[in-house]
Short mmCIF file of C-alpha atoms in Angstrom, two decimals:
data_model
loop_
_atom_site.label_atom_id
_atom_site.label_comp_id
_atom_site.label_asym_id
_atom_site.label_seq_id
_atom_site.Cartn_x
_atom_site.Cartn_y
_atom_site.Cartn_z
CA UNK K 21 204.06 -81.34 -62.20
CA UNK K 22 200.56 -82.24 -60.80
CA UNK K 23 197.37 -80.19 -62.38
CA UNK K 24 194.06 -80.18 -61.14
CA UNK K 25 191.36 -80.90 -64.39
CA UNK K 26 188.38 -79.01 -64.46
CA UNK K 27 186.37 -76.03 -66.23
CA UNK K 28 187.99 -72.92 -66.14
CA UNK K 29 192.07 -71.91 -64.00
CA UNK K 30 193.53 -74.74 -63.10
CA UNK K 31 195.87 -75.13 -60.05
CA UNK K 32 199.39 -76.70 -60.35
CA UNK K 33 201.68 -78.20 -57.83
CA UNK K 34 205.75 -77.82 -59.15
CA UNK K 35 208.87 -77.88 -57.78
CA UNK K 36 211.66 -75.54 -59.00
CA UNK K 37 212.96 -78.33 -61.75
CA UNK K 38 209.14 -78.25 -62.62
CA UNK K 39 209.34 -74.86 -63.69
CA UNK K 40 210.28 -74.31 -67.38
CA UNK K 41 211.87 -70.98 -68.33
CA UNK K 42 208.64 -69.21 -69.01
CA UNK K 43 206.78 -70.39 -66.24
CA UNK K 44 209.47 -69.02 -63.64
CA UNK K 45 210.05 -66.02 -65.21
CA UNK K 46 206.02 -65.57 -64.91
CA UNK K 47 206.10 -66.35 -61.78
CA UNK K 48 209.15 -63.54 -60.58
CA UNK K 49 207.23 -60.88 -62.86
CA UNK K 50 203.96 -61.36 -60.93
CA UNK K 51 205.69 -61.08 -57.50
CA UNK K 52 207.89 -57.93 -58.63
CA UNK K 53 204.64 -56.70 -60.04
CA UNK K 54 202.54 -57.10 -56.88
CA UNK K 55 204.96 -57.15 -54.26
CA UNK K 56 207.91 -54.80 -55.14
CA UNK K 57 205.87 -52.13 -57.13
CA UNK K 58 202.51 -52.11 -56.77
CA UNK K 59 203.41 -52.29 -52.62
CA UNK K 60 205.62 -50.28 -53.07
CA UNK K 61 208.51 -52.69 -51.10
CA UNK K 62 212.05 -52.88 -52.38
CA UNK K 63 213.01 -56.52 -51.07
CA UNK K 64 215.12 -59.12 -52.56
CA UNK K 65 211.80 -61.28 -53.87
CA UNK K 66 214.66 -63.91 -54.94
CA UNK K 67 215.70 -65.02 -50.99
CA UNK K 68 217.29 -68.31 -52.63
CA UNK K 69 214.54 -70.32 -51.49
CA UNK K 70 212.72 -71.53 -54.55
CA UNK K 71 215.35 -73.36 -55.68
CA UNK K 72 215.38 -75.26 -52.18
CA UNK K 73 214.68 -79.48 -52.38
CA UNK K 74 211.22 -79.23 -50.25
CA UNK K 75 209.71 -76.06 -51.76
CA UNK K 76 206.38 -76.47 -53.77
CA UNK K 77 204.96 -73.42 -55.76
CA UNK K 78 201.50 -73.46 -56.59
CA UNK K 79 200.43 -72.08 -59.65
CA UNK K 80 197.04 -70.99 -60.50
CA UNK K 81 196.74 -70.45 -64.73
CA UNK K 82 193.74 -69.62 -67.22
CA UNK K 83 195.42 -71.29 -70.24
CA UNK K 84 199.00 -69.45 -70.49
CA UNK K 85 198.10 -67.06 -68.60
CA UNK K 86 199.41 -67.14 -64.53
CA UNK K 87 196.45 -65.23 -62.35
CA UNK K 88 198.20 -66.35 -59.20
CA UNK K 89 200.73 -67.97 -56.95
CA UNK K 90 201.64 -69.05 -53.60
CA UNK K 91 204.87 -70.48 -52.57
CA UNK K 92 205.16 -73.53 -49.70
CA UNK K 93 208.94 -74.30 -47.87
CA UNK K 94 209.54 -76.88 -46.22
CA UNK K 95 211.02 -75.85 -42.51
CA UNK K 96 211.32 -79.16 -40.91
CA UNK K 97 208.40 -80.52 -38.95
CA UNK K 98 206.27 -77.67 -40.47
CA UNK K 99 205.80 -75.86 -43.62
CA UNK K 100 205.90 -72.15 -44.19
CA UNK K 101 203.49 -70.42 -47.11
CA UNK K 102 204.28 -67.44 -48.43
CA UNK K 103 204.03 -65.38 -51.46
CA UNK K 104 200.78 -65.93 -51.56
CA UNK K 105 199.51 -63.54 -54.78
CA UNK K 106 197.36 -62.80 -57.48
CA UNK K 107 197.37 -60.88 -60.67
CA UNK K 108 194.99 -57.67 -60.37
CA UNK K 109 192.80 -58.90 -62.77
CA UNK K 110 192.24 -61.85 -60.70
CA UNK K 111 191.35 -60.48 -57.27
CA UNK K 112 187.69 -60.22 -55.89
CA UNK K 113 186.70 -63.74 -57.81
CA UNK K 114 187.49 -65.96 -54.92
CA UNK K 115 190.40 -67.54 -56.66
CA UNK K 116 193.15 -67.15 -54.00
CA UNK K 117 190.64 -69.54 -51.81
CA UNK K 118 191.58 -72.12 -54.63
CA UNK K 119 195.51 -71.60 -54.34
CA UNK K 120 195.07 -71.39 -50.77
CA UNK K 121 192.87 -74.70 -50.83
CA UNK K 122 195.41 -76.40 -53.19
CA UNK K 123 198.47 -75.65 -50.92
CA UNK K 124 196.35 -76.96 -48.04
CA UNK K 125 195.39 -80.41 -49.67
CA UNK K 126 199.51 -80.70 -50.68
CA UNK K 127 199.84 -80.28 -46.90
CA UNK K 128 197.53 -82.35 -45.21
CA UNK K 129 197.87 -82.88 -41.98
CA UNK K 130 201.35 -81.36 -41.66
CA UNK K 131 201.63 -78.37 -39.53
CA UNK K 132 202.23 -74.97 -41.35
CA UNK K 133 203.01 -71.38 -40.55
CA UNK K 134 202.70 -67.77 -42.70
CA UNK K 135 203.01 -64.07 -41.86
CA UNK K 136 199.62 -62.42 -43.20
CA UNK K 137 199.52 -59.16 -44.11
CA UNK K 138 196.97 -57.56 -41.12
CA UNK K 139 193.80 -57.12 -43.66
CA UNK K 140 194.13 -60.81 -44.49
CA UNK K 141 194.30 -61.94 -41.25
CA UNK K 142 190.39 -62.97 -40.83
CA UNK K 143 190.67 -64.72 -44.38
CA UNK K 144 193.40 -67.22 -43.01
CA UNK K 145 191.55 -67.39 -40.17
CA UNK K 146 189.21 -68.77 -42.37
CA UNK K 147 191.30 -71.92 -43.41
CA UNK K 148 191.86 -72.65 -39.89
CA UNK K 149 194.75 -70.86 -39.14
CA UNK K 150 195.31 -68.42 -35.67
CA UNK K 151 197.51 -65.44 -34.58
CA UNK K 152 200.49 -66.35 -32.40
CA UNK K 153 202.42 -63.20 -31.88
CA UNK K 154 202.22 -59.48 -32.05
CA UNK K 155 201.64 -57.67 -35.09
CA UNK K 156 204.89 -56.14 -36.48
CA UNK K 157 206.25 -54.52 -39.32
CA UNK K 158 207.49 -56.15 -42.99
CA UNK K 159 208.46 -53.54 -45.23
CA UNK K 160 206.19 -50.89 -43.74
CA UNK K 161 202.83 -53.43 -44.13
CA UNK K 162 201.63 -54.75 -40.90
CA UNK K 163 201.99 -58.63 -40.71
CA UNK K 164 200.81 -61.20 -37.98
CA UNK K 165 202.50 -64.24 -37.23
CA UNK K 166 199.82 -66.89 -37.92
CA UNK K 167 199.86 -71.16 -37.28
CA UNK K 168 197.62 -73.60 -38.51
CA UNK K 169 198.34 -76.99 -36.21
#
């Protein structure tokens, strides 16, 4: 496990063995929390792809405490991010620019994909990435298809 140090959340970089009990269990409830009920989208959040050799999750904490999350797969010659989430007591600080930053410096120069929710799209846009399909429909929420080379 890898941690960023300085004042105030700090960023981690695990993979699944990384993750102690707790810290997984943390990391399910916030996704359930955000993604299942508060979006109000039944979906199996466990796809069996945490577990997977090449996935990274990024973890964003204040102490104990998890404020966010984002999760990185390995798909070959590029990487997929997903997941990407925050607490609700977290949002409108900037903070999910730092997850998003810390998953970018674990990539480097590697190619990556995501689907972002339509309302995000400009804020990806804003870490280089671009749309390269249609809009469609995930659970009801529009989505767009979006690259960064």
């Amino acid at each position: 496990m890898s941690a960023a140090s300085s004042p105030g959340p700090s960023v981690e970089v695990c993979t699944f063995e990384d993750l102690d009990a707790a810290t997984a269990y943390d990391v399910w409830r916030l996704r359930q929390d955000v993604f299942v009920v508060e979006q109000e989208c039944a979906y199996p959040d466990l796809d069996g792809r945490d577990p997977e050799p090449g996935t990274r999750h990024v973890l964003l904490r204040d102490g104990s405490t998890l404020l966010g999350y984002l999760r990185v797969l390995d798909e070959g010659e590029r990487a997929r991010i997903g997941r990407v989430v925050l607490r609700r007591q977290a949002r409108g600080q900037g903070l999910a620019d730092v997850v998003m930053r810390a998953a970018l410096d674990l990539l480097g120069d590697r190619p990556s994909v995501l689907d972002a929710q339509a309302p995000l799209e400009r804020w990806y846009a804003g870490f280089g990435y671009r749309v390269t399909g249609p809009e469609f429909l995930d659970d009801g929420i529009p989505h767009v298809p979006m690259s960064r080379p």
